[in-house]
PDB file of C-alpha atoms in Angstrom:
ATOM      1  CA  MET A   1     238.184  61.376 -53.889  1.00 50.00           C
ATOM      2  CA  ALA A   2     236.427  58.076 -54.322  1.00 55.00           C
ATOM      3  CA  ASP A   3     234.785  56.390 -51.348  1.00 68.00           C
ATOM      4  CA  ALA A   4     237.128  53.461 -51.992  1.00 81.00           C
ATOM      5  CA  ASP A   5     240.198  55.597 -51.337  1.00 91.00           C
ATOM      6  CA  PRO A   6     241.748  54.902 -47.932  1.00 94.00           C
ATOM      7  CA  TRP A   7     242.138  57.540 -45.222  1.00 97.00           C
ATOM      8  CA  LEU A   8     245.402  58.196 -43.400  1.00 98.00           C
ATOM      9  CA  VAL A   9     245.102  59.519 -39.852  1.00 98.00           C
ATOM     10  CA  VAL A  10     248.440  60.737 -38.461  1.00 98.00           C
ATOM     11  CA  GLY A  11     248.676  61.389 -34.739  1.00 98.00           C
ATOM     12  CA  LEU A  12     251.543  63.784 -34.113  1.00 97.00           C
ATOM     13  CA  GLY A  13     253.905  63.339 -31.199  1.00 96.00           C
ATOM     14  CA  ASN A  14     257.418  62.351 -30.183  1.00 96.00           C
ATOM     15  CA  PRO A  15     258.365  58.679 -29.837  1.00 95.00           C
ATOM     16  CA  GLY A  16     259.598  57.277 -26.535  1.00 94.00           C
ATOM     17  CA  PRO A  17     258.169  56.757 -23.028  1.00 94.00           C
ATOM     18  CA  GLU A  18     259.592  60.034 -21.680  1.00 95.00           C
ATOM     19  CA  TYR A  19     257.272  61.978 -24.034  1.00 95.00           C
ATOM     20  CA  ALA A  20     254.193  59.733 -23.790  1.00 94.00           C
ATOM     21  CA  ARG A  21     252.046  61.984 -21.558  1.00 95.00           C
ATOM     22  CA  ASN A  22     253.342  65.363 -22.839  1.00 96.00           C
ATOM     23  CA  ARG A  23     250.914  67.954 -24.184  1.00 96.00           C
ATOM     24  CA  HIS A  24     252.774  67.721 -27.511  1.00 95.00           C
ATOM     25  CA  ASN A  25     251.802  64.029 -27.722  1.00 97.00           C
ATOM     26  CA  VAL A  26     248.039  64.391 -27.630  1.00 98.00           C
ATOM     27  CA  GLY A  27     247.950  63.324 -31.305  1.00 98.00           C
ATOM     28  CA  PHE A  28     249.492  59.962 -30.281  1.00 98.00           C
ATOM     29  CA  MET A  29     246.893  59.633 -27.498  1.00 98.00           C
ATOM     30  CA  VAL A  30     244.003  60.092 -29.973  1.00 98.00           C
ATOM     31  CA  ALA A  31     245.681  57.687 -32.445  1.00 98.00           C
ATOM     32  CA  ASP A  32     245.969  55.055 -29.680  1.00 97.00           C
ATOM     33  CA  LEU A  33     242.259  55.343 -28.927  1.00 97.00           C
ATOM     34  CA  LEU A  34     241.299  55.135 -32.625  1.00 97.00           C
ATOM     35  CA  ALA A  35     243.436  51.978 -32.983  1.00 96.00           C
ATOM     36  CA  GLU A  36     241.761  50.482 -29.906  1.00 95.00           C
ATOM     37  CA  ARG A  37     238.312  51.251 -31.356  1.00 94.00           C
ATOM     38  CA  MET A  38     239.259  49.522 -34.614  1.00 92.00           C
ATOM     39  CA  GLY A  39     240.422  46.496 -32.619  1.00 92.00           C
ATOM     40  CA  GLY A  40     243.924  46.761 -34.026  1.00 92.00           C
ATOM     41  CA  ARG A  41     247.471  46.748 -32.662  1.00 93.00           C
ATOM     42  CA  PHE A  42     250.185  49.071 -33.900  1.00 96.00           C
ATOM     43  CA  LYS A  43     252.838  47.374 -36.032  1.00 96.00           C
ATOM     44  CA  ALA A  44     256.139  48.774 -37.281  1.00 95.00           C
ATOM     45  CA  HIS A  45     256.027  49.982 -40.884  1.00 94.00           C
ATOM     46  CA  LYS A  46     259.009  50.586 -43.174  1.00 95.00           C
ATOM     47  CA  ALA A  47     257.898  54.238 -43.459  1.00 94.00           C
ATOM     48  CA  ARG A  48     259.374  54.859 -39.969  1.00 94.00           C
ATOM     49  CA  ALA A  49     255.971  54.772 -38.339  1.00 96.00           C
ATOM     50  CA  GLN A  50     253.711  52.501 -36.357  1.00 97.00           C
ATOM     51  CA  VAL A  51     250.451  51.729 -38.166  1.00 97.00           C
ATOM     52  CA  VAL A  52     247.111  50.064 -37.617  1.00 97.00           C
ATOM     53  CA  GLU A  53     244.854  49.251 -40.568  1.00 95.00           C
ATOM     54  CA  GLY A  54     241.129  48.934 -40.100  1.00 93.00           C
ATOM     55  CA  ARG A  55     237.711  50.302 -40.953  1.00 90.00           C
ATOM     56  CA  CYS A  56     235.719  53.246 -39.646  1.00 86.00           C
ATOM     57  CA  GLY A  57     231.946  53.605 -39.618  1.00 79.00           C
ATOM     58  CA  ALA A  58     229.082  51.134 -39.504  1.00 76.00           C
ATOM     59  CA  PRO A  59     229.701  47.874 -41.383  1.00 77.00           C
ATOM     60  CA  GLY A  60     228.516  48.092 -44.964  1.00 76.00           C
ATOM     61  CA  PRO A  61     228.922  50.515 -47.849  1.00 73.00           C
ATOM     62  CA  SER A  62     229.472  53.587 -45.620  1.00 74.00           C
ATOM     63  CA  SER A  63     232.457  51.959 -43.860  1.00 83.00           C
ATOM     64  CA  ARG A  64     235.842  53.498 -44.819  1.00 90.00           C
ATOM     65  CA  ARG A  65     239.305  51.966 -44.981  1.00 92.00           C
ATOM     66  CA  VAL A  66     241.569  53.757 -42.504  1.00 96.00           C
ATOM     67  CA  VAL A  67     245.261  53.654 -41.648  1.00 97.00           C
ATOM     68  CA  VAL A  68     246.082  55.173 -38.254  1.00 98.00           C
ATOM     69  CA  ALA A  69     249.754  56.099 -37.895  1.00 98.00           C
ATOM     70  CA  LYS A  70     252.208  57.397 -35.329  1.00 97.00           C
ATOM     71  CA  PRO A  71     255.435  58.600 -36.976  1.00 97.00           C
ATOM     72  CA  LEU A  72     258.574  57.315 -35.227  1.00 95.00           C
ATOM     73  CA  SER A  73     260.569  60.357 -36.297  1.00 93.00           C
ATOM     74  CA  PHE A  74     260.552  63.301 -33.939  1.00 91.00           C
ATOM     75  CA  MET A  75     257.746  65.853 -34.294  1.00 93.00           C
ATOM     76  CA  ASN A  76     259.709  68.241 -36.518  1.00 93.00           C
ATOM     77  CA  LEU A  77     260.374  65.419 -39.031  1.00 95.00           C
ATOM     78  CA  SER A  78     256.774  64.119 -39.286  1.00 96.00           C
ATOM     79  CA  GLY A  79     256.562  64.937 -43.001  1.00 96.00           C
ATOM     80  CA  GLY A  80     258.892  62.112 -44.090  1.00 96.00           C
ATOM     81  CA  PRO A  81     256.916  59.207 -42.592  1.00 97.00           C
ATOM     82  CA  THR A  82     253.590  60.840 -43.537  1.00 97.00           C
ATOM     83  CA  THR A  83     254.639  61.163 -47.183  1.00 97.00           C
ATOM     84  CA  ALA A  84     256.015  57.598 -47.261  1.00 97.00           C
ATOM     85  CA  LEU A  85     252.702  56.265 -45.863  1.00 98.00           C
ATOM     86  CA  ARG A  86     250.690  58.349 -48.341  1.00 97.00           C
ATOM     87  CA  ASP A  87     252.718  56.821 -51.201  1.00 97.00           C
ATOM     88  CA  PHE A  88     252.570  53.275 -49.825  1.00 97.00           C
ATOM     89  CA  TYR A  89     248.800  53.267 -49.228  1.00 96.00           C
ATOM     90  CA  LYS A  90     247.994  55.530 -52.229  1.00 96.00           C
ATOM     91  CA  VAL A  91     246.047  58.036 -50.114  1.00 97.00           C
ATOM     92  CA  PRO A  92     244.859  61.285 -51.735  1.00 96.00           C
ATOM     93  CA  VAL A  93     246.152  64.323 -49.791  1.00 95.00           C
ATOM     94  CA  GLY A  94     242.535  65.338 -49.110  1.00 95.00           C
ATOM     95  CA  ASN A  95     242.110  62.034 -47.206  1.00 97.00           C
ATOM     96  CA  ILE A  96     244.955  62.767 -44.769  1.00 98.00           C
ATOM     97  CA  ILE A  97     244.139  63.951 -41.245  1.00 98.00           C
ATOM     98  CA  ALA A  98     246.804  65.271 -38.856  1.00 98.00           C
ATOM     99  CA  ILE A  99     245.840  65.326 -35.158  1.00 98.00           C
ATOM    100  CA  HIS A 100     247.927  67.800 -33.183  1.00 97.00           C
ATOM    101  CA  ASP A 101     248.173  70.011 -30.111  1.00 97.00           C
ATOM    102  CA  GLU A 102     247.175  73.676 -30.609  1.00 96.00           C
ATOM    103  CA  LEU A 103     248.368  76.509 -28.339  1.00 95.00           C
ATOM    104  CA  ASP A 104     245.876  79.106 -29.558  1.00 93.00           C
ATOM    105  CA  ILE A 105     242.809  77.144 -28.485  1.00 95.00           C
ATOM    106  CA  ASP A 106     241.620  76.647 -24.889  1.00 96.00           C
ATOM    107  CA  TYR A 107     242.415  73.313 -23.280  1.00 97.00           C
ATOM    108  CA  GLY A 108     240.171  70.517 -24.555  1.00 96.00           C
ATOM    109  CA  ALA A 109     238.471  72.571 -27.306  1.00 97.00           C
ATOM    110  CA  LEU A 110     238.606  71.156 -30.844  1.00 98.00           C
ATOM    111  CA  ARG A 111     238.772  72.804 -34.256  1.00 97.00           C
ATOM    112  CA  LEU A 112     238.664  70.872 -37.503  1.00 98.00           C
ATOM    113  CA  LYS A 113     239.728  72.370 -40.776  1.00 97.00           C
ATOM    114  CA  LEU A 114     241.078  71.646 -44.241  1.00 97.00           C
ATOM    115  CA  GLY A 115     244.307  73.394 -45.241  1.00 96.00           C
ATOM    116  CA  GLY A 116     245.731  76.534 -43.700  1.00 93.00           C
ATOM    117  CA  GLY A 117     249.017  77.590 -42.150  1.00 92.00           C
ATOM    118  CA  ASP A 118     251.120  75.728 -39.587  1.00 90.00           C
ATOM    119  CA  ASN A 119     250.810  78.396 -36.831  1.00 88.00           C
ATOM    120  CA  GLY A 120     254.412  77.680 -35.786  1.00 88.00           C
ATOM    121  CA  HIS A 121     253.720  73.979 -35.182  1.00 93.00           C
ATOM    122  CA  ASN A 122     256.834  72.056 -36.255  1.00 93.00           C
ATOM    123  CA  GLY A 123     254.963  68.837 -37.033  1.00 95.00           C
ATOM    124  CA  LEU A 124     252.571  70.634 -39.399  1.00 96.00           C
ATOM    125  CA  LYS A 125     255.432  72.631 -40.886  1.00 96.00           C
ATOM    126  CA  SER A 126     257.198  69.380 -41.790  1.00 96.00           C
ATOM    127  CA  ILE A 127     254.052  67.750 -43.272  1.00 97.00           C
ATOM    128  CA  THR A 128     253.135  70.878 -45.250  1.00 96.00           C
ATOM    129  CA  LYS A 129     256.672  71.091 -46.652  1.00 96.00           C
ATOM    130  CA  SER A 130     256.331  67.476 -47.886  1.00 95.00           C
ATOM    131  CA  LEU A 131     252.678  67.382 -48.989  1.00 95.00           C
ATOM    132  CA  GLY A 132     251.418  70.931 -49.404  1.00 95.00           C
ATOM    133  CA  ALA A 133     248.763  72.393 -47.085  1.00 95.00           C
ATOM    134  CA  GLU A 134     245.576  70.747 -48.364  1.00 96.00           C
ATOM    135  CA  TYR A 135     245.190  68.052 -45.708  1.00 97.00           C
ATOM    136  CA  HIS A 136     242.739  67.992 -42.780  1.00 98.00           C
ATOM    137  CA  ARG A 137     243.734  69.008 -39.268  1.00 97.00           C
ATOM    138  CA  VAL A 138     242.088  68.113 -35.994  1.00 98.00           C
ATOM    139  CA  ARG A 139     243.437  70.757 -33.655  1.00 97.00           C
ATOM    140  CA  PHE A 140     243.319  69.781 -29.969  1.00 98.00           C
ATOM    141  CA  GLY A 141     243.500  72.840 -27.701  1.00 97.00           C
ATOM    142  CA  ILE A 142     246.175  72.836 -25.004  1.00 97.00           C
ATOM    143  CA  GLY A 143     246.001  76.560 -24.173  1.00 95.00           C
ATOM    144  CA  ARG A 144     248.925  78.924 -23.663  1.00 94.00           C
ATOM    145  CA  PRO A 145     251.797  78.482 -21.201  1.00 94.00           C
ATOM    146  CA  PRO A 146     251.293  80.182 -17.836  1.00 90.00           C
ATOM    147  CA  GLY A 147     253.354  83.245 -16.895  1.00 91.00           C
ATOM    148  CA  ARG A 148     256.679  83.433 -18.641  1.00 91.00           C
ATOM    149  CA  MET A 149     257.078  79.735 -19.363  1.00 92.00           C
ATOM    150  CA  GLN A 150     258.612  79.092 -22.779  1.00 94.00           C
ATOM    151  CA  VAL A 151     256.345  77.418 -25.345  1.00 92.00           C
ATOM    152  CA  ALA A 152     258.887  74.594 -25.895  1.00 91.00           C
ATOM    153  CA  ASP A 153     258.960  73.806 -22.159  1.00 94.00           C
ATOM    154  CA  PHE A 154     255.153  73.924 -21.934  1.00 96.00           C
ATOM    155  CA  VAL A 155     254.422  71.541 -24.803  1.00 94.00           C
ATOM    156  CA  LEU A 156     257.046  69.042 -23.593  1.00 95.00           C
ATOM    157  CA  LYS A 157     255.528  68.891 -20.082  1.00 96.00           C
ATOM    158  CA  ASP A 158     252.861  66.408 -19.047  1.00 97.00           C
ATOM    159  CA  PHE A 159     249.286  67.627 -18.680  1.00 96.00           C
ATOM    160  CA  SER A 160     248.677  69.057 -15.196  1.00 95.00           C
ATOM    161  CA  SER A 161     246.752  66.969 -12.634  1.00 95.00           C
ATOM    162  CA  ALA A 162     243.697  69.219 -13.126  1.00 95.00           C
ATOM    163  CA  GLU A 163     243.918  68.739 -16.919  1.00 96.00           C
ATOM    164  CA  ARG A 164     244.359  64.989 -16.556  1.00 96.00           C
ATOM    165  CA  ARG A 165     240.992  64.695 -14.825  1.00 96.00           C
ATOM    166  CA  GLU A 166     239.284  65.608 -18.126  1.00 97.00           C
ATOM    167  CA  LEU A 167     241.903  64.353 -20.586  1.00 97.00           C
ATOM    168  CA  ASP A 168     240.286  60.979 -21.323  1.00 97.00           C
ATOM    169  CA  TYR A 169     236.983  62.698 -22.113  1.00 97.00           C
ATOM    170  CA  PHE A 170     238.644  65.197 -24.469  1.00 98.00           C
ATOM    171  CA  VAL A 171     240.708  62.494 -26.207  1.00 98.00           C
ATOM    172  CA  ASP A 172     237.531  60.445 -26.640  1.00 97.00           C
ATOM    173  CA  ARG A 173     235.769  63.463 -28.166  1.00 98.00           C
ATOM    174  CA  ALA A 174     238.690  64.074 -30.544  1.00 98.00           C
ATOM    175  CA  ALA A 175     238.528  60.433 -31.692  1.00 97.00           C
ATOM    176  CA  ASP A 176     234.775  60.855 -32.291  1.00 97.00           C
ATOM    177  CA  ALA A 177     235.531  63.982 -34.349  1.00 98.00           C
ATOM    178  CA  VAL A 178     238.024  62.099 -36.530  1.00 97.00           C
ATOM    179  CA  GLU A 179     235.535  59.289 -37.159  1.00 96.00           C
ATOM    180  CA  THR A 180     232.768  61.797 -38.003  1.00 95.00           C
ATOM    181  CA  LEU A 181     235.086  63.619 -40.422  1.00 96.00           C
ATOM    182  CA  ILE A 182     235.896  60.340 -42.229  1.00 95.00           C
ATOM    183  CA  VAL A 183     232.348  58.991 -42.397  1.00 93.00           C
ATOM    184  CA  ASP A 184     230.163  62.130 -42.622  1.00 93.00           C
ATOM    185  CA  GLY A 185     232.525  64.799 -43.973  1.00 94.00           C
ATOM    186  CA  LEU A 186     234.145  67.990 -42.732  1.00 96.00           C
ATOM    187  CA  GLU A 187     231.028  70.151 -42.464  1.00 96.00           C
ATOM    188  CA  ARG A 188     229.169  67.708 -40.231  1.00 96.00           C
ATOM    189  CA  ALA A 189     232.266  67.209 -38.083  1.00 97.00           C
ATOM    190  CA  GLN A 190     232.830  70.940 -37.723  1.00 97.00           C
ATOM    191  CA  SER A 191     229.224  71.692 -36.785  1.00 97.00           C
ATOM    192  CA  THR A 192     229.272  68.932 -34.184  1.00 96.00           C
ATOM    193  CA  TYR A 193     232.766  69.339 -32.645  1.00 96.00           C
ATOM    194  CA  ASN A 194     234.210  72.789 -33.340  1.00 94.00           C
ATOM    195  CA  SER A 195     234.163  74.745 -30.107  1.00 78.00           C
TER     196      SER A 195
END
């Protein structure tokens, strides 16, 4: 991967206002913040996604070209738009980052990794089917559903009022982790943000 190669950051979620604050849409929330930091506005792309193009890192040679995307397909079809964007922007698979909710991690905790399984996550399953598994993941912990609540119901509910009090902080931290991964590499990002 050359430094000149662009990065593609894909926030996973479901399109539409009724899903906007769902736990499953935390990837969109992080993507929105990254776009804001780059000073860009999302625009419709023919790949069935909204995209913002910009740069990440301090101005100069260490700055990286970045495309932040929110697929407009539903979560379980994220692979199609991600693959179309990879082809359009000529992004190496190792420069793709998927940001997604993760049930097996406590709320607000982050884990960054390269490759691996999908852990039952339909968005990752779709991307892996299209691209293979060797892309980066920023896993945003949402914890497990309480009691006997079904996983599908839990992820499609909004964050609780207690969770919302800290949500902006955790989303901000996840955006920092993505930027660190792009500019300083996976090891630095993991040692700083994995919890």
